Amino acid sequence: MGLQNRFDAQGLLRATALGLLVTAAAQANASVTNPTIGRLLWSEEFNGTALNTALWTAFDGNGCQINLCGYGNAELEYYSPNNLSIENVPFESGTRALAIKALRQTVGSNQFTSGKIDSLNKVQVKYGMIEIRMATPQLQTGLWPAAWMLGTSPQVWPRKGEIDIAELGHKASAWSAAGAPGPDYYVGANVITWAQAACVPGNESCAASTAWQTKNWYRPSASLANRFVKYRFYWTESQMRFTVVDNDGEHDMYNQPLPVNTDALRAPFYFLLNLAVGGNFTDAATPAQVTAPMPATMYVDYVRVYELDGKGEVKLGNQTAPEASGKFGVFTDNTSISNKLVAGSTSDIFLWNGASTGAGNIQPAEGTNVIAWSYNTPGQWFGGGIQSRQIRDLTNYRNGTVKFRIKIPANVSFNIGLGDTYTNQNWVNFPANTTAYGLVRNGEWATATIPVSTLVGPKVALQSIADIFMFSGDNNRLPTSAFQFAIDDVVWDSGTTTQPPPTNPTPAGISQPTSTSVRFNEPIGTWADVHYTINGGGQMNVRMQKDGSGNAYTVTGLKAGDVVRYNFTYWDASRNGAYDSAQQSYTLK
C-alpha cells in the first residue's frame, strides 16, 4: 500500500540486479520455510464493542490534511472513523471482527468514504510470524483492501520500509497475467525499500519493489470475497516469507523466501489496515470507473504475532524514551557529549534543492567532518537538514540551548529550524550583517546559541522530533551572488547533566476492576510508562493514557491466579526528571 505513486519499470528492473529480489542462495536452510512457531506474543481479536483506541488510531481525512491528497496513490475515498466498527460477521456465525465499510457517500470533493487504522506509537513488531485472518468484499473495479506495515523510523517513505502482507484489487493487467479470472481470485504481497539503483527519472523516490516482475501472488480456486483466509508473514533478521492459508492448505506467494538485505527491514514496524477506493493500484482513476458494489465491508477477525524460531518482539505504547540530560551531539566530532547522532548510521543529511546548491569545499571547524555546500544559482531557494533515523524525545532539553558553528558570508540572511513527526516546524531568522544569538557575522567560523524554547516555538513537540536541525535561506532576501557556506559542531545542551534524586517513592499501583482485568495507576507524572509481565512472560512496555492529572492503563484477558509484576517510569515536572518506581507484584483474585 505504497505512500506514493507506483514505480516505473526501468527503476525496478535496475533494483532487481542489486538483489532486492530473491536469489537462489536464499533458499538454502531457510528457517522461514521450516519454521518453529512458538508462543503467542500479542493479539488483537477485535471482540469488543468498539475499536480499542489504546492500540489503534482511526484516520480522518483524504490525505490533503497532511499535504498528500489521495495518500500519494490517487485514492478516491475520504477515510472516516464512522466507517469503522466491531460487528458480528454475517457469513460466519459466532465471529466478531473489525468491519471496515466503503460507501458511496460524498464528503467534500470525495464521492466515497471508507476506513483506515494504524498502530503507530501504540503497537510495534520486530520479527516473528504475523497472522491476519481477513475477509474482503467483492472487489470488481475500484476496491483495494490491504493489510500492511510501515517502519517506525521517522525517515520518509520508502527509506523507512514498507511490508504489504496482503493487497487485493490489483489492475486487470496484473491478475490476468497471473492467470486469475478476476481480482477476487488474486492476492499479492510486496516489500518496498529505498535503493540507489532505483533512482532514475520517473522514480525520484528511489523505491524498489520485490514484487516487480516476480511471482508474488496466490490464485485461489474459489473467490476470496466474503470468506475468511489467513495471511501469514514469516520474518527473521535474514529472511521473509509470505503465505496464504486457505481451505486446501498453505500457499507461498513468492517461489522462494526473500532476503532481508537492508537495515530498514531489521527495524520495528507498525500495522495498517484499510479499504481504499480507486487509485493507481486499480483500474479506477475516476469515480465513474468504480464498478464495485457498495456498501462493501472488509472484515478482520484478528491480528496475531507469534515467536518464530525463538525470535520476535512486540512493544506497546510510544517507545521513544526521553534523551538523557547532558549534551546531545547532532553533528560533531571532538566535542564532549553524552550521546550523539552519526551521519549515515543514525542520521541522514539532506540537501533539499540540488538545482541551486551542491557540494562545497570549506574545511571543518573541528574534527574531520563538515557539512559544506556551494550555492551556485542566485535567486533560487536553498536549504537542507539533519534528520534522525529514530524519533527523539528531547523534552529534557526544553530549558537548554542548541549551539552550532557556521561559516557563511555576512550579507546572507538565513534560517535555522526544527521539525517534529506531526509536521510542525519552527524557524529562527539570522538577518544579514546583524549579530543574532551570539553569532558574529564576519564571514569566518562563528558560534550561535539558540534557546531551545525559542527554537521550538509554540507548536513543535519536543517529545517527537525527527528533523533535529534544519537550515534554509531567507526566501524574502534570496542571495544575488554565488557563495560557499558550511555548518559544523551542532550540539543540544540541556544545561544540566544530573537529575535530583527522588525524595519519596511514587504513589502508584494497581487495582482489579473485574475478575479478568487489572488497571495500572500512576497519579502524578506528566507522562508515564508501565513495564509489566504476566506469569513471568515477556515484558510489555506501554505509554499510559492520561487520566486527570495522572496516568492509567488497563490490561484485560486475565484470569484468577495470574501473577502480574510491574513498575513505572514517569516524568516528575516538579523535579524536571524521569524516575523509575520499585517493582511490585500482584496476583489476580
Coordinates of C-alpha atoms in Angstrom, one line a residue:
M1 CA 0.0 0.0 0.0
G2 CA 2.6 2.5 -1.2
L3 CA 2.5 6.0 0.1
Q4 CA 3.4 7.5 -3.3
N5 CA 2.9 6.6 -6.9
R6 CA 3.9 3.1 -8.1
F7 CA 7.3 2.8 -9.7
D8 CA 8.4 2.7 -13.3
A9 CA 9.8 -0.4 -14.9
Q10 CA 13.3 0.9 -15.5
G11 CA 13.9 1.8 -11.9
L12 CA 12.7 -1.5 -10.5
L13 CA 14.5 -3.7 -13.1
R14 CA 17.7 -2.0 -12.1
A15 CA 17.0 -2.6 -8.5
T16 CA 16.4 -6.2 -9.2
A17 CA 20.0 -6.5 -10.4
L18 CA 21.2 -5.4 -6.9
G19 CA 19.5 -8.4 -5.3
L20 CA 16.4 -6.8 -3.8
L21 CA 14.5 -9.7 -5.3
V22 CA 15.1 -13.2 -4.1
T23 CA 18.2 -15.1 -5.1
A24 CA 18.6 -18.9 -5.3
A25 CA 21.1 -18.9 -2.5
A26 CA 18.5 -17.5 -0.1
Q27 CA 16.6 -20.8 -0.2
A28 CA 19.3 -22.9 1.4
N29 CA 18.5 -23.9 5.0
A30 CA 15.9 -21.1 5.3
S31 CA 14.2 -21.3 8.6
V32 CA 11.2 -19.5 7.4
T33 CA 10.4 -22.5 5.1
N34 CA 10.6 -24.9 8.0
P35 CA 9.8 -22.7 11.0
T36 CA 9.3 -23.4 14.6
I37 CA 6.3 -21.3 15.7
G38 CA 6.4 -20.5 19.4
R39 CA 4.2 -18.8 21.9
L40 CA 1.7 -16.1 21.0
L41 CA 3.4 -12.7 21.8
W42 CA 0.4 -10.5 21.2
S43 CA -3.0 -10.4 19.5
E44 CA -5.9 -8.1 18.7
E45 CA -9.0 -10.2 18.5
F46 CA -11.5 -7.4 17.7
N47 CA -14.1 -8.9 20.1
G48 CA -15.0 -5.8 22.0
T49 CA -17.8 -3.3 21.5
A50 CA -15.7 -0.7 19.7
L51 CA -12.2 -0.1 18.3
N52 CA -9.6 -0.2 21.0
T53 CA -8.0 3.3 20.7
A54 CA -5.2 2.3 23.0
L55 CA -4.0 0.1 20.2
W56 CA -5.3 1.7 17.0
T57 CA -5.8 5.2 15.6
A58 CA -8.6 5.8 13.1
F59 CA -7.8 8.0 10.0
D60 CA -10.0 11.1 9.4
G61 CA -9.2 12.7 6.0
N62 CA -8.3 12.2 2.4
G63 CA -4.6 12.9 2.7
C64 CA -4.9 16.6 1.9
Q65 CA -4.6 17.4 5.6
I66 CA -1.0 16.2 5.5
N67 CA -0.3 17.6 2.1
L68 CA -0.6 14.2 0.5
C69 CA -4.0 14.2 -1.3
G70 CA -5.2 10.7 -2.2
Y71 CA -2.4 9.4 0.1
G72 CA 0.1 9.6 -2.8
N73 CA -1.8 6.8 -4.7
A74 CA -4.6 9.0 -6.2
E75 CA -7.1 7.2 -4.0
L76 CA -10.7 8.5 -4.3
E77 CA -12.1 8.0 -0.8
Y78 CA -12.3 10.0 2.4
Y79 CA -11.3 7.9 5.4
S80 CA -13.8 8.4 8.3
P81 CA -13.9 6.9 11.8
N82 CA -17.6 6.4 11.2
N83 CA -16.8 3.7 8.7
L84 CA -15.1 1.5 11.4
S85 CA -16.9 -0.8 13.9
I86 CA -16.7 -4.1 15.7
E87 CA -19.5 -6.3 14.4
N88 CA -20.9 -9.9 14.2
V89 CA -19.8 -11.3 10.8
P90 CA -23.0 -12.1 8.8
F91 CA -21.5 -15.0 6.9
E92 CA -19.7 -16.8 9.8
S93 CA -21.9 -17.4 12.9
G94 CA -20.2 -16.6 16.2
T95 CA -17.4 -14.4 14.8
R96 CA -16.9 -10.8 15.7
A97 CA -14.5 -8.8 13.7
L98 CA -13.3 -5.3 12.7
A99 CA -15.6 -4.1 9.9
I100 CA -14.2 -1.5 7.5
K101 CA -17.0 -0.2 5.2
A102 CA -16.7 1.5 1.9
L103 CA -19.7 3.7 0.9
R104 CA -20.8 5.9 -2.0
Q105 CA -21.0 8.9 0.2
T106 CA -19.9 12.5 -0.6
V107 CA -17.6 14.3 1.8
G108 CA -16.2 17.5 0.3
S109 CA -14.7 16.6 -3.1
N110 CA -14.7 12.9 -2.4
Q111 CA -17.6 10.7 -3.6
F112 CA -16.6 7.7 -1.4
T113 CA -15.9 7.1 2.2
S114 CA -14.1 4.2 3.8
G115 CA -12.0 3.3 6.8
K116 CA -8.3 3.0 7.8
I117 CA -6.5 2.4 11.0
D118 CA -2.9 2.1 12.1
S119 CA -1.0 1.2 15.3
L120 CA 1.7 3.9 15.1
N121 CA 3.1 4.7 18.6
K122 CA 0.8 2.1 20.0
V123 CA 1.9 -1.4 18.7
Q124 CA 5.2 -2.1 17.0
V125 CA 6.6 -5.5 15.9
K126 CA 10.0 -6.8 15.1
Y127 CA 10.4 -10.4 13.7
G128 CA 8.2 -13.4 14.4
M129 CA 5.2 -14.9 12.5
I130 CA 2.4 -12.5 11.9
E131 CA -1.0 -13.9 11.1
I132 CA -4.0 -11.9 9.9
R133 CA -7.4 -13.5 9.4
M134 CA -9.3 -11.4 6.9
A135 CA -12.2 -11.4 4.5
T136 CA -12.8 -8.9 1.7
P137 CA -15.9 -7.9 -0.2
Q138 CA -16.5 -8.2 -4.0
L139 CA -13.9 -6.0 -5.5
Q140 CA -14.7 -5.8 -9.2
T141 CA -13.1 -2.5 -10.3
G142 CA -12.1 0.1 -7.7
L143 CA -11.9 -1.6 -4.2
W144 CA -8.4 -2.1 -2.8
P145 CA -8.2 -3.9 0.6
A146 CA -4.8 -4.0 2.3
A147 CA -3.1 -5.4 5.5
W148 CA 0.3 -3.9 5.6
M149 CA 3.1 -2.4 7.8
L150 CA 5.4 0.6 7.8
G151 CA 8.7 1.1 9.6
T152 CA 8.7 3.2 12.8
S153 CA 11.6 5.3 11.6
P154 CA 10.7 9.0 11.0
Q155 CA 12.5 8.8 7.7
V156 CA 10.4 9.5 4.7
W157 CA 8.9 6.6 2.6
P158 CA 10.4 4.4 1.2
R159 CA 13.5 4.7 3.4
K160 CA 11.5 3.6 6.4
G161 CA 10.4 0.4 4.6
E162 CA 7.0 -1.0 3.7
I163 CA 5.8 -4.6 4.0
D164 CA 2.5 -5.4 2.3
I165 CA 1.2 -8.6 3.8
A166 CA -1.9 -8.8 1.6
E167 CA -3.1 -6.5 -1.1
L168 CA -6.2 -7.2 -3.3
G169 CA -7.8 -5.2 -6.1
H170 CA -4.9 -5.0 -8.5
K171 CA -5.2 -3.7 -12.0
A172 CA -6.6 -6.2 -14.5
S173 CA -3.2 -6.4 -16.2
A174 CA -1.7 -7.9 -13.0
W175 CA -4.2 -10.6 -12.2
S176 CA -4.8 -11.6 -15.9
A177 CA -1.1 -12.0 -16.4
A178 CA -1.1 -14.4 -13.4
G179 CA -4.0 -16.4 -15.0
A180 CA -6.6 -15.3 -12.5
P181 CA -10.2 -14.9 -13.7
G182 CA -10.7 -11.6 -11.7
P183 CA -9.5 -9.6 -8.8
D184 CA -11.4 -11.7 -6.3
Y185 CA -9.2 -14.6 -7.3
Y186 CA -5.9 -12.9 -6.8
V187 CA -3.9 -11.6 -3.8
G188 CA -0.4 -10.3 -3.7
A189 CA 2.4 -9.3 -1.2
N190 CA 5.2 -6.8 -1.6
V191 CA 8.2 -5.3 0.2
I192 CA 9.3 -1.8 -0.7
T193 CA 12.7 -0.2 0.3
W194 CA 15.0 2.6 -0.9
A195 CA 17.7 1.6 -3.4
Q196 CA 20.3 3.8 -5.1
A197 CA 19.9 1.7 -8.3
A198 CA 16.2 2.6 -8.5
C199 CA 17.0 6.4 -8.5
V200 CA 16.0 7.0 -12.2
P201 CA 13.9 9.6 -13.9
G202 CA 10.2 8.9 -13.2
N203 CA 11.1 7.1 -9.9
E204 CA 12.5 10.0 -7.9
S205 CA 11.6 8.4 -4.6
C206 CA 14.1 5.6 -5.5
A207 CA 11.6 3.0 -4.3
A208 CA 12.5 -0.6 -5.1
S209 CA 9.8 -3.3 -5.0
T210 CA 10.3 -7.1 -4.5
A211 CA 7.0 -7.7 -6.4
W212 CA 8.3 -6.2 -9.7
Q213 CA 8.1 -8.8 -12.4
T214 CA 8.3 -11.6 -9.9
K215 CA 5.7 -14.1 -8.7
N216 CA 4.2 -12.6 -5.6
W217 CA 0.7 -13.8 -5.6
Y218 CA -1.8 -16.5 -4.7
R219 CA -4.6 -17.6 -7.0
P220 CA -7.4 -19.4 -5.1
S221 CA -9.7 -21.9 -6.6
A222 CA -12.7 -20.0 -5.3
S223 CA -13.4 -16.3 -4.9
L224 CA -11.9 -14.7 -1.8
A225 CA -14.9 -12.4 -1.5
N226 CA -16.9 -12.8 1.8
R227 CA -14.9 -15.6 3.3
F228 CA -12.0 -15.7 5.7
V229 CA -8.5 -16.8 4.9
K230 CA -5.3 -16.4 6.9
Y231 CA -2.5 -14.2 5.6
R232 CA 0.9 -15.0 7.1
F233 CA 4.2 -13.2 7.2
Y234 CA 7.3 -15.0 8.5
W235 CA 10.1 -12.6 9.4
T236 CA 13.6 -13.0 10.7
E237 CA 16.7 -10.9 10.6
S238 CA 17.8 -12.6 7.3
Q239 CA 14.6 -13.8 5.5
M240 CA 10.9 -13.1 4.8
R241 CA 8.2 -15.3 3.6
F242 CA 4.5 -14.5 2.6
T243 CA 1.8 -17.2 2.6
V244 CA -2.0 -17.7 2.4
V245 CA -3.6 -20.4 4.5
D246 CA -6.8 -21.4 2.5
N247 CA -9.1 -24.4 2.8
D248 CA -6.6 -26.6 0.9
G249 CA -3.5 -25.7 2.8
E250 CA -0.8 -23.1 3.0
H251 CA 0.4 -21.4 -0.2
D252 CA 3.5 -19.3 -0.8
M253 CA 3.1 -16.0 -2.6
Y254 CA 6.7 -15.9 -3.7
N255 CA 8.5 -19.0 -5.1
Q256 CA 11.3 -18.6 -2.6
P257 CA 12.0 -16.7 0.6
L258 CA 13.0 -13.0 0.3
P259 CA 16.4 -11.9 1.7
V260 CA 16.5 -9.2 4.3
N261 CA 19.3 -7.2 3.0
T262 CA 18.7 -3.7 4.3
D263 CA 18.6 -2.3 7.9
A264 CA 15.2 -0.8 7.2
L265 CA 13.8 -4.3 7.3
R266 CA 15.6 -5.2 10.5
A267 CA 13.8 -2.4 12.5
P268 CA 10.3 -2.3 14.2
F269 CA 7.2 -1.9 12.1
Y270 CA 3.6 -0.9 12.9
F271 CA 0.3 -2.2 11.4
L272 CA -2.1 -0.6 8.9
L273 CA -5.5 -1.9 7.8
N274 CA -7.6 -0.2 5.2
L275 CA -10.1 -0.5 2.3
A276 CA -9.2 2.1 -0.3
V277 CA -11.4 3.1 -3.2
G278 CA -9.8 3.7 -6.6
G279 CA -6.3 4.9 -7.1
N280 CA -3.4 3.9 -9.3
F281 CA -3.2 0.4 -7.9
T282 CA -6.6 -0.3 -9.5
D283 CA -8.2 0.5 -12.9
A284 CA -10.4 3.2 -11.3
A285 CA -8.8 6.6 -11.8
T286 CA -12.1 8.4 -11.6
P287 CA -15.3 7.8 -9.6
A288 CA -17.2 6.9 -12.7
Q289 CA -14.8 3.9 -13.3
V290 CA -15.6 2.3 -9.9
T291 CA -17.9 -0.6 -10.5
A292 CA -17.6 -2.4 -7.1
P293 CA -20.9 -2.9 -5.3
M294 CA -21.4 -0.7 -2.2
P295 CA -21.8 -0.7 0.7
A296 CA -18.8 -3.1 0.8
T297 CA -17.3 -4.4 4.0
M298 CA -13.8 -5.8 4.7
Y299 CA -13.6 -7.9 7.9
V300 CA -10.5 -8.5 10.1
D301 CA -11.1 -11.3 12.6
Y302 CA -7.7 -10.9 14.3
V303 CA -4.1 -9.9 14.1
R304 CA -1.7 -12.2 15.9
V305 CA 2.1 -12.2 16.4
Y306 CA 3.9 -15.4 17.3
E307 CA 7.5 -16.3 18.1
L308 CA 9.4 -17.6 15.1
D309 CA 12.4 -19.8 15.9
G310 CA 12.7 -18.0 19.2
K311 CA 12.6 -14.6 17.6
G312 CA 10.0 -11.9 17.8
E313 CA 9.1 -8.9 19.9
V314 CA 6.0 -6.7 20.4
K315 CA 6.1 -3.4 22.2
L316 CA 3.1 -1.4 23.2
G317 CA 2.8 2.3 23.6
N318 CA 5.2 5.1 22.5
Q319 CA 8.7 3.6 22.6
T320 CA 10.5 6.8 22.3
A321 CA 12.4 7.2 25.6
P322 CA 13.4 10.7 26.6
E323 CA 17.0 11.5 25.7
A324 CA 19.0 11.8 28.9
S325 CA 20.1 15.2 30.1
G326 CA 23.6 16.4 29.1
K327 CA 25.0 17.2 25.7
F328 CA 23.5 15.6 22.6
G329 CA 25.6 15.8 19.5
V330 CA 23.7 16.2 16.3
F331 CA 26.8 16.7 14.1
T332 CA 30.1 16.8 15.9
D333 CA 33.4 15.0 16.1
N334 CA 35.5 16.1 19.1
T335 CA 33.1 18.0 21.4
S336 CA 32.5 16.2 24.7
I337 CA 28.9 14.8 24.6
S338 CA 26.8 12.2 26.4
N339 CA 25.2 10.8 23.2
K340 CA 25.3 11.6 19.5
L341 CA 24.0 11.0 16.0
V342 CA 26.3 9.6 13.4
A343 CA 25.6 10.6 9.8
G344 CA 24.9 7.6 7.6
S345 CA 24.2 5.4 10.6
T346 CA 21.7 7.0 13.0
S347 CA 21.0 10.2 11.0
D348 CA 20.8 11.4 7.4
I349 CA 21.9 14.8 5.9
F350 CA 19.6 16.0 3.2
L351 CA 20.1 18.8 0.6
W352 CA 16.7 20.0 -0.5
N353 CA 17.4 21.8 -3.7
G354 CA 20.1 20.3 -5.9
A355 CA 19.2 22.9 -8.6
S356 CA 20.6 25.7 -6.5
T357 CA 23.2 24.1 -4.3
G358 CA 25.9 21.4 -4.5
A359 CA 28.9 20.2 -2.5
G360 CA 31.3 22.7 -1.1
N361 CA 34.9 22.5 -0.1
I362 CA 35.2 24.5 3.2
Q363 CA 37.3 22.7 5.8
P364 CA 35.8 21.6 9.1
A365 CA 35.7 23.9 12.1
E366 CA 36.6 20.9 14.3
G367 CA 37.3 17.3 13.7
T368 CA 37.4 15.8 10.2
N369 CA 33.7 16.1 9.1
V370 CA 31.8 19.1 8.0
I371 CA 28.5 19.9 6.1
A372 CA 29.9 22.1 3.3
W373 CA 27.7 23.4 0.4
S374 CA 28.1 25.7 -2.5
Y375 CA 25.2 28.0 -3.5
N376 CA 25.5 28.2 -7.3
T377 CA 22.3 29.7 -8.6
P378 CA 21.5 33.2 -7.4
G379 CA 17.8 34.0 -6.9
Q380 CA 16.8 30.4 -6.1
W381 CA 15.9 29.0 -2.7
F382 CA 18.3 26.7 -0.8
G383 CA 18.2 24.6 2.3
G384 CA 18.8 21.2 3.9
G385 CA 18.7 19.4 7.2
I386 CA 19.8 16.7 9.6
Q387 CA 17.1 14.0 10.2
S388 CA 17.4 11.4 12.9
R389 CA 16.6 7.8 11.8
Q390 CA 14.7 7.3 15.0
I391 CA 12.3 9.6 16.7
R392 CA 13.9 11.6 19.5
D393 CA 12.3 12.7 22.7
L394 CA 14.2 15.9 23.7
T395 CA 11.9 17.1 26.5
N396 CA 14.8 17.1 28.9
Y397 CA 16.3 19.9 26.8
R398 CA 13.4 22.3 27.0
N399 CA 15.4 24.7 29.2
G400 CA 18.6 24.2 27.3
T401 CA 20.3 25.5 24.1
V402 CA 21.2 24.5 20.6
K403 CA 24.7 25.5 19.6
F404 CA 26.2 25.3 16.1
R405 CA 29.1 26.7 14.2
I406 CA 28.7 28.2 10.8
K407 CA 30.8 29.9 8.1
I408 CA 28.8 32.0 5.7
P409 CA 29.1 35.4 4.1
A410 CA 27.8 38.2 6.3
N411 CA 25.4 39.5 3.7
V412 CA 23.4 36.3 3.5
S413 CA 20.2 36.1 5.6
F414 CA 19.3 32.5 6.7
N415 CA 17.0 30.5 9.0
I416 CA 17.6 27.6 11.4
G417 CA 14.6 25.3 12.1
L418 CA 13.3 22.3 13.9
G419 CA 10.5 19.8 12.9
D420 CA 8.5 17.1 14.7
T421 CA 6.8 14.0 13.4
Y422 CA 3.4 15.8 13.4
T423 CA 4.5 18.1 10.5
N424 CA 5.0 21.1 12.9
Q425 CA 8.0 23.3 12.2
N426 CA 9.5 26.4 13.7
W427 CA 12.3 28.7 12.3
V428 CA 14.6 31.3 13.7
N429 CA 15.9 34.0 11.4
F430 CA 19.5 35.2 11.3
P431 CA 19.5 38.6 9.4
A432 CA 22.3 39.6 7.2
N433 CA 25.1 41.8 8.7
T434 CA 23.5 41.5 12.2
T435 CA 24.7 39.8 15.3
A436 CA 21.9 37.4 16.5
Y437 CA 22.1 34.7 19.2
G438 CA 25.7 35.5 19.6
L439 CA 26.7 34.8 16.0
V440 CA 29.3 37.4 14.9
R441 CA 28.7 38.0 11.1
N442 CA 32.2 38.4 9.7
G443 CA 32.3 35.6 7.2
E444 CA 34.5 33.4 9.3
W445 CA 33.7 30.4 11.5
A446 CA 31.5 31.6 14.4
T447 CA 29.2 30.1 17.0
A448 CA 25.4 30.7 17.5
T449 CA 23.5 29.7 20.6
I450 CA 19.7 29.4 20.3
P451 CA 17.5 28.7 23.4
V452 CA 15.5 25.5 22.8
S453 CA 12.4 27.3 24.0
T454 CA 12.8 29.8 21.1
L455 CA 13.7 27.2 18.5
V456 CA 10.7 25.0 19.5
G457 CA 8.2 27.9 19.2
P458 CA 4.5 27.4 20.0
K459 CA 3.8 24.1 18.2
V460 CA 6.8 21.8 17.8
A461 CA 6.5 18.7 20.0
L462 CA 9.9 18.1 21.7
Q463 CA 8.8 14.5 22.6
S464 CA 8.7 13.5 18.9
I465 CA 11.5 15.2 17.0
A466 CA 12.6 13.9 13.5
D467 CA 14.2 16.9 11.8
I468 CA 16.6 17.8 14.5
F469 CA 18.4 20.6 12.7
M470 CA 17.3 22.4 9.6
F471 CA 18.9 25.2 7.6
S472 CA 17.4 27.3 4.8
G473 CA 17.8 30.6 3.0
D474 CA 15.6 33.6 3.7
N475 CA 13.1 33.5 0.9
N476 CA 12.4 37.2 1.4
R477 CA 16.0 38.0 0.8
L478 CA 17.5 35.4 -1.6
P479 CA 21.2 35.8 -2.4
T480 CA 22.1 37.7 -5.6
S481 CA 25.5 36.0 -6.0
A482 CA 27.1 32.6 -5.6
F483 CA 28.9 31.7 -2.3
Q484 CA 30.0 28.8 -0.2
F485 CA 28.9 28.0 3.4
A486 CA 29.4 25.3 6.0
I487 CA 27.9 24.0 9.2
D488 CA 29.7 22.1 12.0
D489 CA 29.6 21.1 15.7
V490 CA 25.8 21.1 16.2
V491 CA 25.1 20.2 19.8
W492 CA 22.0 20.3 22.0
D493 CA 22.8 21.2 25.7
S494 CA 20.2 20.5 28.4
G495 CA 22.1 22.8 30.8
T496 CA 22.5 20.1 33.4
T497 CA 24.0 16.6 33.4
T498 CA 22.3 15.2 36.5
Q499 CA 18.8 14.8 37.9
P500 CA 18.0 15.4 41.5
P501 CA 17.2 12.1 43.3
P502 CA 13.6 11.4 44.2
T503 CA 12.8 12.2 47.8
N504 CA 9.7 10.0 48.0
P505 CA 8.6 6.8 46.3
T506 CA 6.0 7.2 43.6
P507 CA 2.5 6.6 45.0
A508 CA 1.5 4.4 42.1
G509 CA -0.1 0.9 42.0
I510 CA -2.6 -1.5 40.6
S511 CA -6.3 -2.3 41.0
Q512 CA -8.6 -5.1 39.8
P513 CA -11.8 -3.6 38.4
T514 CA -13.1 -7.0 37.1
S515 CA -12.2 -10.7 37.5
T516 CA -10.3 -10.6 34.2
S517 CA -8.6 -7.3 34.2
V518 CA -6.2 -5.1 36.1
R519 CA -5.8 -1.3 36.0
F520 CA -2.4 0.4 36.5
N521 CA -2.4 3.8 38.1
E522 CA 0.3 6.4 38.2
P523 CA -1.1 9.7 39.6
I524 CA 1.5 12.4 39.2
G525 CA 3.6 12.0 36.1
T526 CA 3.3 14.4 33.1
W527 CA 3.7 11.1 31.3
A528 CA 4.2 7.6 32.5
D529 CA 5.2 4.2 31.1
V530 CA 4.2 0.9 32.8
H531 CA 6.5 -2.1 32.4
Y532 CA 4.8 -5.4 33.2
T533 CA 4.9 -9.2 32.8
I534 CA 2.2 -11.8 33.1
N535 CA 3.2 -15.1 34.8
G536 CA 6.9 -14.4 34.0
G537 CA 6.4 -13.9 30.3
G538 CA 7.8 -11.3 28.0
Q539 CA 7.9 -7.7 29.3
M540 CA 5.4 -5.3 27.9
N541 CA 6.3 -1.5 27.8
V542 CA 3.3 0.8 27.4
R543 CA 2.9 4.5 27.3
M544 CA -0.1 5.0 29.7
Q545 CA -3.1 7.2 28.9
K546 CA -3.7 10.5 30.6
D547 CA -6.3 10.2 33.4
G548 CA -7.0 13.5 35.0
S549 CA -3.7 14.7 36.5
G550 CA -2.2 11.2 36.4
N551 CA -2.0 8.2 34.1
A552 CA -3.8 4.9 33.7
Y553 CA -3.7 1.7 31.6
T554 CA -5.9 -1.4 31.7
V555 CA -5.0 -4.9 30.8
T556 CA -7.8 -7.4 30.0
G557 CA -8.0 -11.1 29.2
L558 CA -6.5 -12.3 32.5
K559 CA -7.7 -14.9 35.0
A560 CA -7.6 -15.7 38.7
G561 CA -4.2 -16.7 39.8
D562 CA -2.3 -14.8 37.1
V563 CA 0.8 -13.0 38.6
V564 CA 1.5 -9.5 37.4
R565 CA 4.9 -7.9 38.1
Y566 CA 5.2 -4.2 37.2
N567 CA 6.9 -0.9 37.7
F568 CA 6.6 2.6 36.3
T569 CA 8.8 5.2 34.6
Y570 CA 7.3 8.7 35.0
W571 CA 8.1 12.3 34.4
D572 CA 8.1 14.4 37.5
A573 CA 7.6 18.0 36.4
S574 CA 8.4 19.3 39.9
R575 CA 11.9 17.8 39.7
N576 CA 12.3 18.1 35.9
G577 CA 13.3 14.5 35.5
A578 CA 12.2 10.9 34.7
Y579 CA 12.2 8.4 37.6
D580 CA 11.6 4.6 37.9
S581 CA 9.4 3.2 40.7
A582 CA 10.2 0.0 42.5
Q583 CA 9.0 -3.3 41.0
Q584 CA 5.9 -4.8 42.6
S585 CA 3.8 -7.9 42.2
Y586 CA 0.0 -8.6 42.2
T587 CA -1.9 -11.9 42.0
L588 CA -5.4 -11.8 40.4
K589 CA -8.2 -12.9 42.7

